[in-house]
PDB file of C-alpha atoms in Angstrom:
ATOM      1  CA  UNK K   1      13.145  87.297 272.110  1.00 70.00           C
ATOM      2  CA  UNK K   2       9.015  87.029 270.670  1.00 74.00           C
ATOM      3  CA  UNK K   3       6.342  89.656 270.076  1.00 74.00           C
ATOM      4  CA  UNK K   4       3.954  88.094 272.638  1.00 77.00           C
ATOM      5  CA  UNK K   5       3.839  84.796 274.863  1.00 79.00           C
ATOM      6  CA  UNK K   6       5.314  82.014 273.653  1.00 83.00           C
ATOM      7  CA  UNK K   7       5.012  77.957 274.299  1.00 86.00           C
ATOM      8  CA  UNK K   8       8.158  76.276 275.718  1.00 85.00           C
ATOM      9  CA  UNK K   9       7.921  73.759 272.182  1.00 90.00           C
ATOM     10  CA  UNK K  10       8.897  76.376 269.778  1.00 89.00           C
ATOM     11  CA  UNK K  11      11.945  77.882 272.434  1.00 87.00           C
ATOM     12  CA  UNK K  12      12.828  74.072 272.753  1.00 88.00           C
ATOM     13  CA  UNK K  13      12.925  73.818 268.883  1.00 90.00           C
ATOM     14  CA  UNK K  14      15.401  76.656 268.698  1.00 88.00           C
ATOM     15  CA  UNK K  15      17.528  76.100 271.436  1.00 89.00           C
ATOM     16  CA  UNK K  16      17.907  72.298 269.733  1.00 91.00           C
ATOM     17  CA  UNK K  17      19.034  73.805 266.821  1.00 92.00           C
ATOM     18  CA  UNK K  18      21.800  76.241 267.897  1.00 91.00           C
ATOM     19  CA  UNK K  19      22.837  73.500 270.371  1.00 89.00           C
ATOM     20  CA  UNK K  20      22.173  75.243 273.493  1.00 88.00           C
ATOM     21  CA  UNK K  21      20.679  74.239 277.000  1.00 85.00           C
ATOM     22  CA  UNK K  22      16.982  74.781 277.410  1.00 78.00           C
ATOM     23  CA  UNK K  23      16.204  78.421 278.496  1.00 79.00           C
ATOM     24  CA  UNK K  24      14.407  79.853 281.500  1.00 76.00           C
ATOM     25  CA  UNK K  25      11.501  81.527 280.976  1.00 73.00           C
ATOM     26  CA  UNK K  26      11.994  85.688 281.940  1.00 69.00           C
ATOM     27  CA  UNK K  27       9.590  86.576 284.678  1.00 63.00           C
ATOM     28  CA  UNK K  28       9.824  90.543 283.639  1.00 62.00           C
ATOM     29  CA  UNK K  29       9.899  92.375 280.315  1.00 76.00           C
ATOM     30  CA  UNK K  30      13.155  92.641 278.254  1.00 78.00           C
ATOM     31  CA  UNK K  31      13.872  96.187 279.790  1.00 80.00           C
ATOM     32  CA  UNK K  32      14.022  94.934 283.021  1.00 82.00           C
ATOM     33  CA  UNK K  33      15.911  91.877 281.991  1.00 82.00           C
ATOM     34  CA  UNK K  34      18.697  94.077 280.620  1.00 86.00           C
ATOM     35  CA  UNK K  35      18.558  96.509 283.655  1.00 86.00           C
ATOM     36  CA  UNK K  36      19.264  93.248 286.165  1.00 87.00           C
ATOM     37  CA  UNK K  37      22.045  91.841 283.882  1.00 86.00           C
ATOM     38  CA  UNK K  38      24.052  95.012 284.183  1.00 91.00           C
ATOM     39  CA  UNK K  39      23.030  96.036 287.636  1.00 92.00           C
ATOM     40  CA  UNK K  40      21.718  99.443 286.699  1.00 88.00           C
ATOM     41  CA  UNK K  41      19.407  99.361 289.955  1.00 89.00           C
ATOM     42  CA  UNK K  42      21.826  98.112 292.308  1.00 92.00           C
ATOM     43  CA  UNK K  43      25.145 100.204 292.441  1.00 90.00           C
ATOM     44  CA  UNK K  44      26.748  98.352 295.312  1.00 94.00           C
ATOM     45  CA  UNK K  45      27.254  95.880 292.814  1.00 94.00           C
ATOM     46  CA  UNK K  46      29.983  95.800 289.892  1.00 94.00           C
ATOM     47  CA  UNK K  47      28.224  98.495 287.016  1.00 92.00           C
ATOM     48  CA  UNK K  48      28.535  96.764 283.852  1.00 92.00           C
ATOM     49  CA  UNK K  49      28.552  99.417 280.050  1.00 91.00           C
ATOM     50  CA  UNK K  50      25.325  99.260 278.282  1.00 88.00           C
ATOM     51  CA  UNK K  51      27.473  99.116 275.387  1.00 88.00           C
ATOM     52  CA  UNK K  52      28.911  96.054 276.327  1.00 89.00           C
ATOM     53  CA  UNK K  53      25.730  94.024 275.750  1.00 88.00           C
ATOM     54  CA  UNK K  54      25.842  92.160 272.819  1.00 86.00           C
ATOM     55  CA  UNK K  55      22.762  91.940 271.448  1.00 84.00           C
ATOM     56  CA  UNK K  56      21.822  89.162 269.224  1.00 81.00           C
ATOM     57  CA  UNK K  57      18.699  87.741 266.950  1.00 75.00           C
ATOM     58  CA  UNK K  58      17.739  91.294 265.759  1.00 77.00           C
ATOM     59  CA  UNK K  59      17.177  92.617 269.367  1.00 80.00           C
ATOM     60  CA  UNK K  60      17.859  96.412 269.553  1.00 84.00           C
ATOM     61  CA  UNK K  61      19.321  96.926 273.041  1.00 86.00           C
ATOM     62  CA  UNK K  62      19.850 100.539 272.689  1.00 86.00           C
ATOM     63  CA  UNK K  63      16.212 101.115 272.571  1.00 84.00           C
ATOM     64  CA  UNK K  64      15.332  99.487 275.450  1.00 83.00           C
ATOM     65  CA  UNK K  65      16.863 102.354 277.313  1.00 84.00           C
ATOM     66  CA  UNK K  66      15.304 105.273 275.546  1.00 85.00           C
ATOM     67  CA  UNK K  67      12.854 107.466 277.722  1.00 84.00           C
ATOM     68  CA  UNK K  68       9.514 106.038 277.606  1.00 84.00           C
ATOM     69  CA  UNK K  69       6.575 108.344 277.157  1.00 89.00           C
ATOM     70  CA  UNK K  70       5.642 107.460 280.948  1.00 89.00           C
ATOM     71  CA  UNK K  71       8.737 108.555 281.781  1.00 88.00           C
ATOM     72  CA  UNK K  72       9.356 111.816 280.020  1.00 91.00           C
ATOM     73  CA  UNK K  73       6.345 112.636 281.523  1.00 94.00           C
ATOM     74  CA  UNK K  74       7.187 111.849 285.016  1.00 93.00           C
ATOM     75  CA  UNK K  75      10.294 114.211 284.583  1.00 91.00           C
ATOM     76  CA  UNK K  76       8.584 117.091 283.076  1.00 92.00           C
ATOM     77  CA  UNK K  77       6.304 116.573 286.524  1.00 93.00           C
ATOM     78  CA  UNK K  78       9.341 116.391 288.765  1.00 92.00           C
ATOM     79  CA  UNK K  79      10.534 119.573 286.592  1.00 91.00           C
ATOM     80  CA  UNK K  80       7.559 121.337 287.138  1.00 91.00           C
ATOM     81  CA  UNK K  81       7.411 120.641 290.570  1.00 92.00           C
ATOM     82  CA  UNK K  82      10.906 122.293 291.381  1.00 91.00           C
ATOM     83  CA  UNK K  83      10.549 124.979 288.970  1.00 92.00           C
ATOM     84  CA  UNK K  84       7.295 126.860 290.725  1.00 90.00           C
ATOM     85  CA  UNK K  85       8.620 126.643 294.183  1.00 91.00           C
ATOM     86  CA  UNK K  86      11.627 128.108 293.339  1.00 90.00           C
ATOM     87  CA  UNK K  87      10.065 130.630 291.610  1.00 89.00           C
ATOM     88  CA  UNK K  88      12.378 130.264 288.502  1.00 90.00           C
ATOM     89  CA  UNK K  89      11.045 132.397 285.603  1.00 90.00           C
ATOM     90  CA  UNK K  90      13.569 131.974 282.900  1.00 91.00           C
ATOM     91  CA  UNK K  91      15.193 128.933 281.003  1.00 90.00           C
ATOM     92  CA  UNK K  92      18.766 129.878 281.431  1.00 91.00           C
ATOM     93  CA  UNK K  93      17.586 129.671 285.105  1.00 88.00           C
ATOM     94  CA  UNK K  94      16.924 126.119 284.971  1.00 88.00           C
ATOM     95  CA  UNK K  95      19.592 125.020 282.595  1.00 89.00           C
ATOM     96  CA  UNK K  96      22.148 126.355 285.281  1.00 88.00           C
ATOM     97  CA  UNK K  97      20.570 124.467 287.783  1.00 84.00           C
ATOM     98  CA  UNK K  98      20.710 121.142 285.906  1.00 83.00           C
ATOM     99  CA  UNK K  99      24.443 121.695 284.945  1.00 88.00           C
TER     100      UNK K  99
END
């Protein structure tokens, strides 16, 4: 994993050091790749456990599954879109629905 774009040369040098085939570039970000590898967005496929992913090179796999700020804001919008038409006036009613 690299913080930004990288040319093929340093990747090839690293692959040779660890006697590995040349890695293929990933078209999407690490988050998308992880979701793809465990079939998170394909319920018809076998669902692998997030905890079974083995990270290397300092990768923090769990951080890729945390909610992003944009996800949080979208979730709050969804909650608001539910609360207003349902005329929910107290938190306990909302929690009871969520449960």
